[in-house]
């Protein structure tokens, strides 16, 4: 089997409401996503999506995905898409780094492998069953009262884990948010206070040692080293997110003792092949992991849910579903959706999600078989 054509679509995904992170320092109104279809000479086609949330969130942006695909896609024409390690080696030689531009291609090849073998991705990734994955809410930065109201609304939809976005210049406001939300949260629900790298180490140590915070603190500072400095000086377990890009960062995080948990996001680390390596490392060192994607439609969410579902219970925390924040649905009703607080990966062969191409319009790029 050989790859004969790779087509790329760009789509704007408007958010239902403007989303504020990091104490309001970062705001988002729409996402720029790229869909990729990989066609083969045996009639099978695979789909993948790459959406780096917004361009201020990570050193990644939507146009960058498509610029990278311009370099990567021609190099994959003629390769067997089922040979995932080879596909990834060719991508890494053709364009070192730039992991986020590789994920859609990698996921599309996994989709083809699944269809060719008649197996869903959760099984190919090591799962025994299509385990339902708990989903977590995502609560934007606001006043304590408004954040508590949003948590209660999420609880009514079945969410039992919440990610509350905090962090900002006003230390007293963050202390008030942490105290109020921790006190208001029912005993059977969990919360992560996601700082989105807004604090300096001094502020992090000061805030976290003056509150009674429930559960986890996520990405308190900008860098891995700063988070490690904080981790040994506070009581709560630390979850790492934006400072982790490739496997080496995860290895360094472990060596530094920088946290007890990590976010594993296929788009950020280059797709399911590399995310699986990181997930397996995380299982080996005993981390607890949120496995979800950086952003995108239910297609990107579903790829991550396949990996989350195949992860041992003890190492798997909840997963966030980006598509619940979107005002559009390019894969209507398909894939992993929230049902009473849980998302279950499809059990059809492959990824189990195919967009309605009439909703995508014309491809913005097409890379064909080389003559
Ligand atoms: Mg985060």
mmCIF file of C-alpha atoms and ligand atoms in Angstrom:
data_model
loop_
_atom_site.group_PDB
_atom_site.id
_atom_site.type_symbol
_atom_site.label_atom_id
_atom_site.label_comp_id
_atom_site.label_asym_id
_atom_site.label_seq_id
_atom_site.Cartn_x
_atom_site.Cartn_y
_atom_site.Cartn_z
ATOM 1 C CA UNK A 1 0.000 0.000 0.000
ATOM 2 C CA UNK A 2 1.304 3.430 -0.954
ATOM 3 C CA UNK A 3 0.268 7.001 -0.266
ATOM 4 C CA UNK A 4 -0.823 8.582 -3.553
ATOM 5 C CA UNK A 5 -2.331 11.921 -2.559
ATOM 6 C CA UNK A 6 -2.506 14.207 0.477
ATOM 7 C CA UNK A 7 -5.203 16.908 0.579
ATOM 8 C CA UNK A 8 -5.371 19.758 3.087
ATOM 9 C CA UNK A 9 -8.322 21.905 4.163
ATOM 10 C CA UNK A 10 -8.234 25.022 6.315
ATOM 11 C CA UNK A 11 -11.207 25.864 8.497
ATOM 12 C CA UNK A 12 -12.012 28.583 11.011
ATOM 13 C CA UNK A 13 -13.687 27.226 14.126
ATOM 14 C CA UNK A 14 -15.525 30.009 15.981
ATOM 15 C CA UNK A 15 -15.819 29.544 19.748
ATOM 16 C CA UNK A 16 -19.282 29.818 21.291
ATOM 17 C CA UNK A 17 -17.899 32.406 23.706
ATOM 18 C CA UNK A 18 -14.619 34.312 23.966
ATOM 19 C CA UNK A 19 -12.265 32.203 26.096
ATOM 20 C CA UNK A 20 -9.888 33.799 28.629
ATOM 21 C CA UNK A 21 -6.786 32.057 29.987
ATOM 22 C CA UNK A 22 -3.984 33.012 32.300
ATOM 23 C CA UNK A 23 -5.911 35.613 34.279
ATOM 24 C CA UNK A 24 -7.289 37.147 31.097
ATOM 25 C CA UNK A 25 -3.802 37.690 29.643
ATOM 26 C CA UNK A 26 -4.677 35.426 26.699
ATOM 27 C CA UNK A 27 -8.077 35.488 24.990
ATOM 28 C CA UNK A 28 -9.420 33.463 22.081
ATOM 29 C CA UNK A 29 -12.444 33.954 19.814
ATOM 30 C CA UNK A 30 -11.795 31.437 17.040
ATOM 31 C CA UNK A 31 -9.436 28.602 16.163
ATOM 32 C CA UNK A 32 -7.570 27.908 12.924
ATOM 33 C CA UNK A 33 -7.628 24.205 12.150
ATOM 34 C CA UNK A 34 -6.249 22.033 9.326
ATOM 35 C CA UNK A 35 -7.829 18.800 8.134
ATOM 36 C CA UNK A 36 -5.717 16.308 6.211
ATOM 37 C CA UNK A 37 -6.890 13.401 4.053
ATOM 38 C CA UNK A 38 -4.308 10.812 3.035
ATOM 39 C CA UNK A 39 -5.310 8.673 0.020
ATOM 40 C CA UNK A 40 -3.738 5.362 -0.985
ATOM 41 C CA UNK A 41 -3.429 3.222 -4.101
ATOM 42 C CA UNK A 42 -5.665 0.581 -2.443
ATOM 43 C CA UNK A 43 -8.680 2.843 -2.071
ATOM 44 C CA UNK A 44 -8.351 3.517 1.655
ATOM 45 C CA UNK A 45 -8.239 7.101 2.917
ATOM 46 C CA UNK A 46 -7.336 8.348 6.388
ATOM 47 C CA UNK A 47 -8.132 11.607 8.157
ATOM 48 C CA UNK A 48 -6.287 13.725 10.687
ATOM 49 C CA UNK A 49 -6.632 17.201 12.173
ATOM 50 C CA UNK A 50 -4.103 19.669 13.579
ATOM 51 C CA UNK A 51 -5.282 22.660 15.612
ATOM 52 C CA UNK A 52 -2.839 24.454 17.935
ATOM 53 C CA UNK A 53 -5.733 26.229 19.781
ATOM 54 C CA UNK A 54 -4.677 29.886 19.172
ATOM 55 C CA UNK A 55 -1.327 31.335 18.176
ATOM 56 C CA UNK A 56 -0.613 32.795 21.639
ATOM 57 C CA UNK A 57 -1.043 29.497 23.447
ATOM 58 C CA UNK A 58 2.022 27.553 22.265
ATOM 59 C CA UNK A 59 4.936 28.182 19.894
ATOM 60 C CA UNK A 60 2.635 26.897 17.151
ATOM 61 C CA UNK A 61 0.031 28.438 14.852
ATOM 62 C CA UNK A 62 -2.514 27.357 12.251
ATOM 63 C CA UNK A 63 -0.731 28.795 9.177
ATOM 64 C CA UNK A 64 2.432 27.103 10.444
ATOM 65 C CA UNK A 65 0.723 23.706 10.168
ATOM 66 C CA UNK A 66 -0.001 24.276 6.484
ATOM 67 C CA UNK A 67 3.462 25.715 5.780
ATOM 68 C CA UNK A 68 4.972 22.579 7.301
ATOM 69 C CA UNK A 69 2.644 20.298 5.357
ATOM 70 C CA UNK A 70 3.943 21.896 2.162
ATOM 71 C CA UNK A 71 7.351 20.457 3.026
ATOM 72 C CA UNK A 72 6.268 17.184 4.633
ATOM 73 C CA UNK A 73 3.447 15.953 2.403
ATOM 74 C CA UNK A 74 5.514 15.504 -0.808
ATOM 75 C CA UNK A 75 8.059 13.456 1.173
ATOM 76 C CA UNK A 76 5.365 10.958 2.222
ATOM 77 C CA UNK A 77 4.027 10.250 -1.275
ATOM 78 C CA UNK A 78 4.895 6.634 -2.094
ATOM 79 C CA UNK A 79 5.376 5.497 1.537
ATOM 80 C CA UNK A 80 3.287 2.757 3.150
ATOM 81 C CA UNK A 81 1.040 4.656 5.609
ATOM 82 C CA UNK A 82 0.797 1.579 7.848
ATOM 83 C CA UNK A 83 4.538 1.785 8.601
ATOM 84 C CA UNK A 84 4.058 4.468 11.243
ATOM 85 C CA UNK A 85 7.603 4.507 12.582
ATOM 86 C CA UNK A 86 9.029 4.887 9.082
ATOM 87 C CA UNK A 87 6.522 7.625 8.255
ATOM 88 C CA UNK A 88 7.625 9.461 11.409
ATOM 89 C CA UNK A 89 11.319 8.995 10.688
ATOM 90 C CA UNK A 90 10.857 10.432 7.189
ATOM 91 C CA UNK A 91 8.959 13.403 8.649
ATOM 92 C CA UNK A 92 11.666 14.001 11.278
ATOM 93 C CA UNK A 93 14.440 13.907 8.654
ATOM 94 C CA UNK A 94 12.505 16.072 6.191
ATOM 95 C CA UNK A 95 11.627 18.719 8.797
ATOM 96 C CA UNK A 96 13.392 18.387 12.180
ATOM 97 C CA UNK A 97 11.337 19.695 15.097
ATOM 98 C CA UNK A 98 8.052 21.498 14.287
ATOM 99 C CA UNK A 99 6.229 18.564 15.870
ATOM 100 C CA UNK A 100 2.810 20.187 15.748
ATOM 101 C CA UNK A 101 2.775 20.228 11.944
ATOM 102 C CA UNK A 102 3.209 16.424 11.850
ATOM 103 C CA UNK A 103 0.246 15.289 13.927
ATOM 104 C CA UNK A 104 -2.496 15.373 11.272
ATOM 105 C CA UNK A 105 -0.403 13.270 8.882
ATOM 106 C CA UNK A 106 0.478 10.794 11.617
ATOM 107 C CA UNK A 107 -3.139 10.446 12.752
ATOM 108 C CA UNK A 108 -4.369 9.991 9.170
ATOM 109 C CA UNK A 109 -1.861 7.150 8.729
ATOM 110 C CA UNK A 110 -3.094 5.549 11.987
ATOM 111 C CA UNK A 111 -6.620 5.826 10.583
ATOM 112 C CA UNK A 112 -5.516 3.894 7.478
ATOM 113 C CA UNK A 113 -3.703 1.272 9.581
ATOM 114 C CA UNK A 114 -6.892 0.741 11.568
ATOM 115 C CA UNK A 115 -9.085 0.429 8.491
ATOM 116 C CA UNK A 116 -6.612 -1.923 6.805
ATOM 117 C CA UNK A 117 -6.425 -4.172 9.877
ATOM 118 C CA UNK A 118 -10.123 -3.947 10.754
ATOM 119 C CA UNK A 119 -9.311 -2.628 14.242
ATOM 120 C CA UNK A 120 -10.220 0.578 16.087
ATOM 121 C CA UNK A 121 -7.349 2.813 17.197
ATOM 122 C CA UNK A 122 -7.992 2.178 20.894
ATOM 123 C CA UNK A 123 -7.155 -1.480 20.302
ATOM 124 C CA UNK A 124 -4.088 -0.746 18.154
ATOM 125 C CA UNK A 125 -2.868 1.567 20.922
ATOM 126 C CA UNK A 126 -3.011 -1.241 23.475
ATOM 127 C CA UNK A 127 -6.536 -1.131 24.891
ATOM 128 C CA UNK A 128 -8.491 -4.252 25.773
ATOM 129 C CA UNK A 129 -11.892 -2.554 25.669
ATOM 130 C CA UNK A 130 -13.388 0.732 24.527
ATOM 131 C CA UNK A 131 -13.130 2.158 28.053
ATOM 132 C CA UNK A 132 -15.217 5.274 28.621
ATOM 133 C CA UNK A 133 -12.997 8.239 29.544
ATOM 134 C CA UNK A 134 -14.121 10.795 32.129
ATOM 135 C CA UNK A 135 -14.325 14.236 30.575
ATOM 136 C CA UNK A 136 -13.425 17.452 32.363
ATOM 137 C CA UNK A 137 -14.931 20.877 32.069
ATOM 138 C CA UNK A 138 -12.842 23.932 31.242
ATOM 139 C CA UNK A 139 -13.747 27.012 33.250
ATOM 140 C CA UNK A 140 -12.373 30.337 31.910
ATOM 141 C CA UNK A 141 -10.861 32.946 34.228
ATOM 142 C CA UNK A 142 -13.510 35.133 35.852
ATOM 143 C CA UNK A 143 -14.790 36.156 39.279
ATOM 144 C CA UNK A 144 -15.102 33.360 41.856
ATOM 145 C CA UNK A 145 -18.883 33.624 41.725
ATOM 146 C CA UNK A 146 -19.040 33.267 37.954
ATOM 147 C CA UNK A 147 -16.534 30.403 37.956
ATOM 148 C CA UNK A 148 -18.523 28.528 40.608
ATOM 149 C CA UNK A 149 -21.691 29.040 38.552
ATOM 150 C CA UNK A 150 -19.950 27.575 35.484
ATOM 151 C CA UNK A 151 -18.704 24.599 37.521
ATOM 152 C CA UNK A 152 -22.243 23.920 38.751
ATOM 153 C CA UNK A 153 -23.554 24.134 35.182
ATOM 154 C CA UNK A 154 -20.853 21.669 34.076
ATOM 155 C CA UNK A 155 -21.730 19.320 36.955
ATOM 156 C CA UNK A 156 -25.311 19.282 35.705
ATOM 157 C CA UNK A 157 -24.006 17.982 32.363
ATOM 158 C CA UNK A 158 -22.182 15.119 34.049
ATOM 159 C CA UNK A 159 -18.707 16.604 34.493
ATOM 160 C CA UNK A 160 -17.056 15.523 37.749
ATOM 161 C CA UNK A 161 -13.607 16.963 37.015
ATOM 162 C CA UNK A 162 -13.021 20.645 36.321
ATOM 163 C CA UNK A 163 -10.121 22.667 34.983
ATOM 164 C CA UNK A 164 -10.355 26.175 36.405
ATOM 165 C CA UNK A 165 -8.220 28.765 34.642
ATOM 166 C CA UNK A 166 -6.512 31.155 37.047
ATOM 167 C CA UNK A 167 -3.279 33.157 37.121
ATOM 168 C CA UNK A 168 -2.773 36.869 36.813
ATOM 169 C CA UNK A 169 -1.092 39.979 38.095
ATOM 170 C CA UNK A 170 -3.451 40.298 41.075
ATOM 171 C CA UNK A 171 -2.288 37.724 43.608
ATOM 172 C CA UNK A 172 -5.207 38.395 45.956
ATOM 173 C CA UNK A 173 -7.672 37.648 43.127
ATOM 174 C CA UNK A 174 -6.065 34.255 42.537
ATOM 175 C CA UNK A 175 -6.055 33.459 46.250
ATOM 176 C CA UNK A 176 -9.762 34.356 46.378
ATOM 177 C CA UNK A 177 -10.523 32.153 43.357
ATOM 178 C CA UNK A 178 -8.663 29.124 44.745
ATOM 179 C CA UNK A 179 -10.210 29.421 48.210
ATOM 180 C CA UNK A 180 -13.759 29.951 46.918
ATOM 181 C CA UNK A 181 -13.682 27.191 44.315
ATOM 182 C CA UNK A 182 -12.015 24.672 46.659
ATOM 183 C CA UNK A 183 -14.641 25.351 49.318
ATOM 184 C CA UNK A 184 -17.572 25.184 46.892
ATOM 185 C CA UNK A 185 -16.559 21.962 45.143
ATOM 186 C CA UNK A 186 -18.527 18.841 46.188
ATOM 187 C CA UNK A 187 -16.386 16.109 47.772
ATOM 188 C CA UNK A 188 -16.972 13.724 44.857
ATOM 189 C CA UNK A 189 -15.697 16.182 42.239
ATOM 190 C CA UNK A 190 -12.110 17.088 41.357
ATOM 191 C CA UNK A 191 -10.453 20.278 40.215
ATOM 192 C CA UNK A 192 -7.236 21.393 38.594
ATOM 193 C CA UNK A 193 -6.226 25.022 38.968
ATOM 194 C CA UNK A 194 -4.591 25.760 35.641
ATOM 195 C CA UNK A 195 -2.313 28.794 35.876
ATOM 196 C CA UNK A 196 -1.269 28.620 32.211
ATOM 197 C CA UNK A 197 2.274 29.775 33.127
ATOM 198 C CA UNK A 198 1.157 33.175 34.438
ATOM 199 C CA UNK A 199 3.113 33.214 37.712
ATOM 200 C CA UNK A 200 6.772 33.757 38.510
ATOM 201 C CA UNK A 201 8.168 31.086 40.867
ATOM 202 C CA UNK A 202 8.034 33.526 43.790
ATOM 203 C CA UNK A 203 4.362 34.275 43.229
ATOM 204 C CA UNK A 204 3.569 30.579 42.808
ATOM 205 C CA UNK A 205 5.221 29.637 46.110
ATOM 206 C CA UNK A 206 3.590 32.567 47.874
ATOM 207 C CA UNK A 207 0.077 31.869 46.578
ATOM 208 C CA UNK A 208 0.155 28.093 46.925
ATOM 209 C CA UNK A 209 1.478 28.190 50.481
ATOM 210 C CA UNK A 210 -1.214 30.618 51.596
ATOM 211 C CA UNK A 211 -4.281 28.717 50.360
ATOM 212 C CA UNK A 212 -6.022 25.412 51.027
ATOM 213 C CA UNK A 213 -6.254 24.280 47.416
ATOM 214 C CA UNK A 214 -8.076 21.121 46.387
ATOM 215 C CA UNK A 215 -6.330 18.655 44.079
ATOM 216 C CA UNK A 216 -3.910 19.674 41.311
ATOM 217 C CA UNK A 217 -2.032 22.829 40.287
ATOM 218 C CA UNK A 218 -1.204 23.009 36.569
ATOM 219 C CA UNK A 219 1.661 24.766 34.761
ATOM 220 C CA UNK A 220 2.235 27.458 37.410
ATOM 221 C CA UNK A 221 5.179 29.074 35.583
ATOM 222 C CA UNK A 222 6.587 29.503 32.104
ATOM 223 C CA UNK A 223 9.410 26.957 32.007
ATOM 224 C CA UNK A 224 9.974 23.378 33.120
ATOM 225 C CA UNK A 225 12.789 24.499 35.438
ATOM 226 C CA UNK A 226 10.587 27.127 37.088
ATOM 227 C CA UNK A 227 7.801 24.571 37.593
ATOM 228 C CA UNK A 228 10.333 22.172 39.113
ATOM 229 C CA UNK A 229 11.477 24.908 41.515
ATOM 230 C CA UNK A 230 7.865 25.352 42.641
ATOM 231 C CA UNK A 231 7.005 21.635 42.804
ATOM 232 C CA UNK A 232 9.360 20.919 45.717
ATOM 233 C CA UNK A 233 8.142 23.931 47.719
ATOM 234 C CA UNK A 234 4.355 23.411 47.702
ATOM 235 C CA UNK A 235 1.910 20.808 49.014
ATOM 236 C CA UNK A 236 -0.285 20.167 45.982
ATOM 237 C CA UNK A 237 0.697 17.831 43.135
ATOM 238 C CA UNK A 238 1.850 19.655 40.009
ATOM 239 C CA UNK A 239 0.540 18.939 36.501
ATOM 240 C CA UNK A 240 2.767 20.014 33.594
ATOM 241 C CA UNK A 241 1.342 21.184 30.284
ATOM 242 C CA UNK A 242 2.712 23.938 28.014
ATOM 243 C CA UNK A 243 6.387 23.359 28.921
ATOM 244 C CA UNK A 244 6.276 19.831 27.457
ATOM 245 C CA UNK A 245 6.813 19.578 23.712
ATOM 246 C CA UNK A 246 8.696 16.409 22.838
ATOM 247 C CA UNK A 247 9.786 13.238 24.619
ATOM 248 C CA UNK A 248 12.989 14.882 25.883
ATOM 249 C CA UNK A 249 10.965 17.431 27.859
ATOM 250 C CA UNK A 250 9.072 14.608 29.550
ATOM 251 C CA UNK A 251 12.335 12.845 30.378
ATOM 252 C CA UNK A 252 13.728 16.070 31.822
ATOM 253 C CA UNK A 253 10.533 16.627 33.808
ATOM 254 C CA UNK A 254 10.969 13.218 35.389
ATOM 255 C CA UNK A 255 14.663 13.807 36.145
ATOM 256 C CA UNK A 256 13.861 17.166 37.736
ATOM 257 C CA UNK A 257 10.931 15.838 39.774
ATOM 258 C CA UNK A 258 8.909 18.692 38.299
ATOM 259 C CA UNK A 259 5.487 17.152 38.817
ATOM 260 C CA UNK A 260 3.295 14.137 39.405
ATOM 261 C CA UNK A 261 1.250 14.426 36.244
ATOM 262 C CA UNK A 262 1.363 15.628 32.634
ATOM 263 C CA UNK A 263 -0.949 16.654 29.839
ATOM 264 C CA UNK A 264 -0.364 14.439 26.772
ATOM 265 C CA UNK A 265 -1.580 16.250 23.658
ATOM 266 C CA UNK A 266 -1.090 14.529 20.293
ATOM 267 C CA UNK A 267 -0.974 17.757 18.259
ATOM 268 C CA UNK A 268 1.723 19.287 20.436
ATOM 269 C CA UNK A 269 4.013 16.256 20.447
ATOM 270 C CA UNK A 270 3.605 15.277 16.774
ATOM 271 C CA UNK A 271 0.697 12.830 16.621
ATOM 272 C CA UNK A 272 -0.382 9.509 18.099
ATOM 273 C CA UNK A 273 2.931 7.723 17.454
ATOM 274 C CA UNK A 274 4.915 10.105 19.634
ATOM 275 C CA UNK A 275 2.049 10.625 22.109
ATOM 276 C CA UNK A 276 1.910 6.860 22.622
ATOM 277 C CA UNK A 277 5.645 6.773 23.405
ATOM 278 C CA UNK A 278 5.133 9.526 25.972
ATOM 279 C CA UNK A 279 2.030 7.840 27.404
ATOM 280 C CA UNK A 280 3.968 4.597 27.829
ATOM 281 C CA UNK A 281 6.836 6.461 29.518
ATOM 282 C CA UNK A 282 4.295 8.123 31.808
ATOM 283 C CA UNK A 283 2.852 4.742 32.759
ATOM 284 C CA UNK A 284 6.386 3.462 33.481
ATOM 285 C CA UNK A 285 7.221 6.314 35.861
ATOM 286 C CA UNK A 286 3.781 6.379 37.506
ATOM 287 C CA UNK A 287 2.494 9.692 36.239
ATOM 288 C CA UNK A 288 -1.189 10.529 36.137
ATOM 289 C CA UNK A 289 -2.129 11.919 32.748
ATOM 290 C CA UNK A 290 -4.770 14.010 31.089
ATOM 291 C CA UNK A 291 -4.759 12.794 27.474
ATOM 292 C CA UNK A 292 -6.551 15.240 25.193
ATOM 293 C CA UNK A 293 -5.692 17.368 22.189
ATOM 294 C CA UNK A 294 -4.599 20.992 22.067
ATOM 295 C CA UNK A 295 -7.729 22.012 20.178
ATOM 296 C CA UNK A 296 -9.898 21.299 17.183
ATOM 297 C CA UNK A 297 -13.124 19.572 16.244
ATOM 298 C CA UNK A 298 -14.443 16.234 17.475
ATOM 299 C CA UNK A 299 -11.990 14.615 15.035
ATOM 300 C CA UNK A 300 -8.938 15.802 16.983
ATOM 301 C CA UNK A 301 -10.712 15.063 20.271
ATOM 302 C CA UNK A 302 -11.515 11.510 19.164
ATOM 303 C CA UNK A 303 -7.911 10.695 18.237
ATOM 304 C CA UNK A 304 -6.864 11.690 21.763
ATOM 305 C CA UNK A 305 -9.743 9.764 23.351
ATOM 306 C CA UNK A 306 -8.581 6.596 21.582
ATOM 307 C CA UNK A 307 -5.205 7.001 23.323
ATOM 308 C CA UNK A 308 -6.772 7.952 26.658
ATOM 309 C CA UNK A 309 -9.151 4.994 26.559
ATOM 310 C CA UNK A 310 -6.270 2.566 26.010
ATOM 311 C CA UNK A 311 -4.331 3.947 29.023
ATOM 312 C CA UNK A 312 -4.455 2.097 32.377
ATOM 313 C CA UNK A 313 -7.050 3.504 34.799
ATOM 314 C CA UNK A 314 -4.457 4.329 37.446
ATOM 315 C CA UNK A 315 -2.568 6.589 35.042
ATOM 316 C CA UNK A 316 -5.542 8.206 33.340
ATOM 317 C CA UNK A 317 -7.244 11.315 34.632
ATOM 318 C CA UNK A 318 -10.050 13.074 32.764
ATOM 319 C CA UNK A 319 -9.883 14.361 29.178
ATOM 320 C CA UNK A 320 -11.094 17.700 27.865
ATOM 321 C CA UNK A 321 -13.168 17.871 24.679
ATOM 322 C CA UNK A 322 -12.433 21.022 22.689
ATOM 323 C CA UNK A 323 -15.406 20.586 20.380
ATOM 324 C CA UNK A 324 -17.813 21.532 23.166
ATOM 325 C CA UNK A 325 -16.515 25.101 22.908
ATOM 326 C CA UNK A 326 -17.140 25.371 19.148
ATOM 327 C CA UNK A 327 -20.046 26.989 17.340
ATOM 328 C CA UNK A 328 -19.602 24.634 14.358
ATOM 329 C CA UNK A 329 -19.346 20.849 13.983
ATOM 330 C CA UNK A 330 -17.507 19.695 10.838
ATOM 331 C CA UNK A 331 -17.993 16.035 11.826
ATOM 332 C CA UNK A 332 -21.670 16.160 12.833
ATOM 333 C CA UNK A 333 -22.448 13.837 15.703
ATOM 334 C CA UNK A 334 -19.418 11.636 15.069
ATOM 335 C CA UNK A 335 -16.622 10.520 17.348
ATOM 336 C CA UNK A 336 -16.153 10.724 21.107
ATOM 337 C CA UNK A 337 -18.887 12.877 22.678
ATOM 338 C CA UNK A 338 -19.784 13.688 26.268
ATOM 339 C CA UNK A 339 -22.489 11.356 27.528
ATOM 340 C CA UNK A 340 -23.144 11.909 31.249
ATOM 341 C CA UNK A 341 -19.542 12.920 31.893
ATOM 342 C CA UNK A 342 -17.844 10.213 29.818
ATOM 343 C CA UNK A 343 -16.590 9.929 26.234
ATOM 344 C CA UNK A 344 -16.161 6.550 24.545
ATOM 345 C CA UNK A 345 -13.990 6.065 21.455
ATOM 346 C CA UNK A 346 -15.648 4.604 18.330
ATOM 347 C CA UNK A 347 -15.166 0.882 17.767
ATOM 348 C CA UNK A 348 -15.338 1.037 13.990
ATOM 349 C CA UNK A 349 -11.993 0.324 12.275
ATOM 350 C CA UNK A 350 -9.542 3.236 12.335
ATOM 351 C CA UNK A 351 -10.225 6.675 13.791
ATOM 352 C CA UNK A 352 -13.960 6.324 13.279
ATOM 353 C CA UNK A 353 -14.505 9.949 12.205
ATOM 354 C CA UNK A 354 -14.838 11.327 8.680
ATOM 355 C CA UNK A 355 -15.790 14.924 8.019
ATOM 356 C CA UNK A 356 -18.615 15.948 5.743
ATOM 357 C CA UNK A 357 -16.460 17.238 2.888
ATOM 358 C CA UNK A 358 -19.255 19.516 1.696
ATOM 359 C CA UNK A 359 -18.804 21.428 4.981
ATOM 360 C CA UNK A 360 -15.068 21.811 4.361
ATOM 361 C CA UNK A 361 -15.241 23.378 0.904
ATOM 362 C CA UNK A 362 -12.354 23.073 -1.520
ATOM 363 C CA UNK A 363 -8.939 21.851 -0.302
ATOM 364 C CA UNK A 364 -6.363 24.626 0.078
ATOM 365 C CA UNK A 365 -3.566 22.288 -1.052
ATOM 366 C CA UNK A 366 -3.213 18.925 -2.746
ATOM 367 C CA UNK A 367 -0.015 16.881 -3.040
ATOM 368 C CA UNK A 368 -0.096 14.123 -5.677
ATOM 369 C CA UNK A 369 1.899 11.071 -6.618
ATOM 370 C CA UNK A 370 5.296 11.969 -8.029
ATOM 371 C CA UNK A 371 5.725 10.877 -11.652
HETATM 372 MG MG1 LIG B 1 -3.378 23.492 30.704
#
